[in-house]
CSV table of C-alpha atoms in Angstrom, one decimal:
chain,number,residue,atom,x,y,z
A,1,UNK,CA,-15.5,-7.8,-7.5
A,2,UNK,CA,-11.9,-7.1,-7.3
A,3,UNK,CA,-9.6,-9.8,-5.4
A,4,UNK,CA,-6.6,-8.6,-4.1
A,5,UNK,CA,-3.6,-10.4,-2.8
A,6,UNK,CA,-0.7,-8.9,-1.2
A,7,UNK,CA,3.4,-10.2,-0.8
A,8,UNK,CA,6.4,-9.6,0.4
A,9,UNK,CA,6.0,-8.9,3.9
A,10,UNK,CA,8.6,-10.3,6.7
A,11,UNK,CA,11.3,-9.8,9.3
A,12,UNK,CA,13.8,-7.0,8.4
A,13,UNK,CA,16.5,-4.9,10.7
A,14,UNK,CA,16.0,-1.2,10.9
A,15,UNK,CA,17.5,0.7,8.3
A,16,UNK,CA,16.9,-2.3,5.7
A,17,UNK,CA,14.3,-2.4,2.8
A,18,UNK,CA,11.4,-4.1,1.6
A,19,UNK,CA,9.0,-4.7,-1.3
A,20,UNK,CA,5.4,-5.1,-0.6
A,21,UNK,CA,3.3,-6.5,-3.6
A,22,UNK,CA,0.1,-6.5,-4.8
A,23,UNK,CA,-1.7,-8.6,-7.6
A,24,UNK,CA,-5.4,-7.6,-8.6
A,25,UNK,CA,-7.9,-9.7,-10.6
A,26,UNK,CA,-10.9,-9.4,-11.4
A,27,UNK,CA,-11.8,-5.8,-13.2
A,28,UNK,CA,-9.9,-3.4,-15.4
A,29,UNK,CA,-7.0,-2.9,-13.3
A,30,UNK,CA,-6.2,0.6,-15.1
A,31,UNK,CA,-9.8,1.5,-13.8
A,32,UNK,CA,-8.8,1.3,-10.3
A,33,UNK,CA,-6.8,3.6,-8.2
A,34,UNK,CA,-4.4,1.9,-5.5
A,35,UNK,CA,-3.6,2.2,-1.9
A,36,UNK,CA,-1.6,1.1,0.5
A,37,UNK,CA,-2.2,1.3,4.2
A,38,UNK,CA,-0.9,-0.5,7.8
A,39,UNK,CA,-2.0,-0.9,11.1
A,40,UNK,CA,-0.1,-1.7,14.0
A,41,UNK,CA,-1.1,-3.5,17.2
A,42,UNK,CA,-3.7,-1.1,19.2
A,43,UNK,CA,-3.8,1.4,16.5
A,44,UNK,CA,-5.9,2.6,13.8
A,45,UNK,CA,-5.2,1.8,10.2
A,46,UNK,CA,-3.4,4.5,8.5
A,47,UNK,CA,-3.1,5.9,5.1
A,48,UNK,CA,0.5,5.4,3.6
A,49,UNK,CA,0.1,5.9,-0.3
A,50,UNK,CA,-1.4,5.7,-3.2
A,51,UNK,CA,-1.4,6.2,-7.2
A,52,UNK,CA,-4.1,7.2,-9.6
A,53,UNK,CA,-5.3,4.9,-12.1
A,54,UNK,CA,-2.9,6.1,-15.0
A,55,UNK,CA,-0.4,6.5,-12.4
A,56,UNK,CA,0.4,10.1,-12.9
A,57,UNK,CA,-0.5,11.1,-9.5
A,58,UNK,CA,0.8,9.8,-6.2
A,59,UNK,CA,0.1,11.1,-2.8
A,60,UNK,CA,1.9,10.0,0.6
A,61,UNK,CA,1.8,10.2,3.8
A,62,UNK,CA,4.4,12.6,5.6
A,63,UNK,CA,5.5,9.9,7.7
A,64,UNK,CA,6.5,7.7,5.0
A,65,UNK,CA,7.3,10.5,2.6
A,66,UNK,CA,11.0,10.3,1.3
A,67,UNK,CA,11.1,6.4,2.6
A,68,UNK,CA,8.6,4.7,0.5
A,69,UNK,CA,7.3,4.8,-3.0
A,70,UNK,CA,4.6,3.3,-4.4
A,71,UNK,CA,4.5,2.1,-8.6
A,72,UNK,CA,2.3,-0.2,-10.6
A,73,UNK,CA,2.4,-1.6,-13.7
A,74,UNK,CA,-1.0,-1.8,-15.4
A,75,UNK,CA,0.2,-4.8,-17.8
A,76,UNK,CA,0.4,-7.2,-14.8
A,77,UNK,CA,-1.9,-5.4,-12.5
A,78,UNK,CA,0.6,-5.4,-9.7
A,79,UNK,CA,1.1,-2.4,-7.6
A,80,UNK,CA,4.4,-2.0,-5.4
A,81,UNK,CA,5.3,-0.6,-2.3
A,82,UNK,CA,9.2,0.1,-1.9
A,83,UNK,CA,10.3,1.0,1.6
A,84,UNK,CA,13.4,2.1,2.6
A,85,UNK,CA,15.2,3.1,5.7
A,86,UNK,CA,12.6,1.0,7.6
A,87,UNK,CA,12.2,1.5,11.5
A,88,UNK,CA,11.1,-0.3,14.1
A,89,UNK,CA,8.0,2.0,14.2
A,90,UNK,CA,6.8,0.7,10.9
A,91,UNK,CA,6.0,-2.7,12.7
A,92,UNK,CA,2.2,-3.1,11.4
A,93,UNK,CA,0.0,-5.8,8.8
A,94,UNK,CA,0.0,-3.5,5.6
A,95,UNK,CA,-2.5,-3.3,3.3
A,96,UNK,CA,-3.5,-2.7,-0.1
A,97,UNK,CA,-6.6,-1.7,-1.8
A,98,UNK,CA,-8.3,-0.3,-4.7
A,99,UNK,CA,-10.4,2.3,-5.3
A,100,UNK,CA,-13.1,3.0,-8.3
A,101,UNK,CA,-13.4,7.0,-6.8
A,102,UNK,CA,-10.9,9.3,-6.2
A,103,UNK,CA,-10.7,9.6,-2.1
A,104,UNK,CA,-7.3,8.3,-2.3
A,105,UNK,CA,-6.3,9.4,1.5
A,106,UNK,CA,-9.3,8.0,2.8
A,107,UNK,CA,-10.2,4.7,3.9
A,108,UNK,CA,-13.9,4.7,3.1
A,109,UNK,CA,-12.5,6.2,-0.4
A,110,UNK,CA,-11.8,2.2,-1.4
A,111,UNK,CA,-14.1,-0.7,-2.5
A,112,UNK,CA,-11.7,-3.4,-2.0
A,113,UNK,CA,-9.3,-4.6,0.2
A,114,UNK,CA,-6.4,-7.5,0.8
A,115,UNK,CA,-6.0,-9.5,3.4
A,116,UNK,CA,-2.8,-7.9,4.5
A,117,UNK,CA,1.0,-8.7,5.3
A,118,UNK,CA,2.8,-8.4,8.4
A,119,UNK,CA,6.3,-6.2,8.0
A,120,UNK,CA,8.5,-6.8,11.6
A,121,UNK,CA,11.2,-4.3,11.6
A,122,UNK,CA,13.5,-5.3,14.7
A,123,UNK,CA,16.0,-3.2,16.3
């Protein structure tokens, strides 16, 4: 089992920044790849990024391309989400999750999942 545990979620004003985190216990973090996803009121959870489990690979969704990055660091099994240039649009619980495959884009592609944070962007 993998627990996952995610922070940094809040109120921000379009055009500001956040970072989401993500701590992971309980298996080889370095074994995992790592996600991050959102879902806003009356929509389906989407796909936003994610890094391989050496981190050498990330893939993003165009709609978040450019704005956000995502980075982990594999001695404190954390896994970041930086977003920039936030908009109102963004509005959603976001969540991360790991994966022991490779179906990075996909959400039946991860095994475990945290119990989400709520971003508000206001305009």
């Amino acid at each position: 089992q993998v627990q996952l545990v995610e922070s940094g979620g809040g109120l921000v004003q379009a055009g500001g920044s956040l970072r989401l985190s993500c701590g992971a216990s309980g298996r080889t973090f370095s074994s995992l790849g790592m996600g991050w996803f959102r879902q806003a009121p009356g929509k389906e959870r989407e796909f936003l990024a994610a890094m391989t489990r050496g981190g050498l690979s990330t893939y993003y969704a165009e709609s978040v391309k450019g704005r956000f990055t995502v980075s982990r660091d594999n001695v404190k099994n954390m896994v970041y989400l930086q977003m920039n240039s936030l908009k109102p649009e963004d509005t959603a619980v976001y969540y991360c999750a790991a994966a022991i495959g490779g179906s990075y884009r996909l959400q039946n592609g991860y095994d475990y999942w945290g119990q989400g944070t709520q971003v508000t962007v206001s305009s």
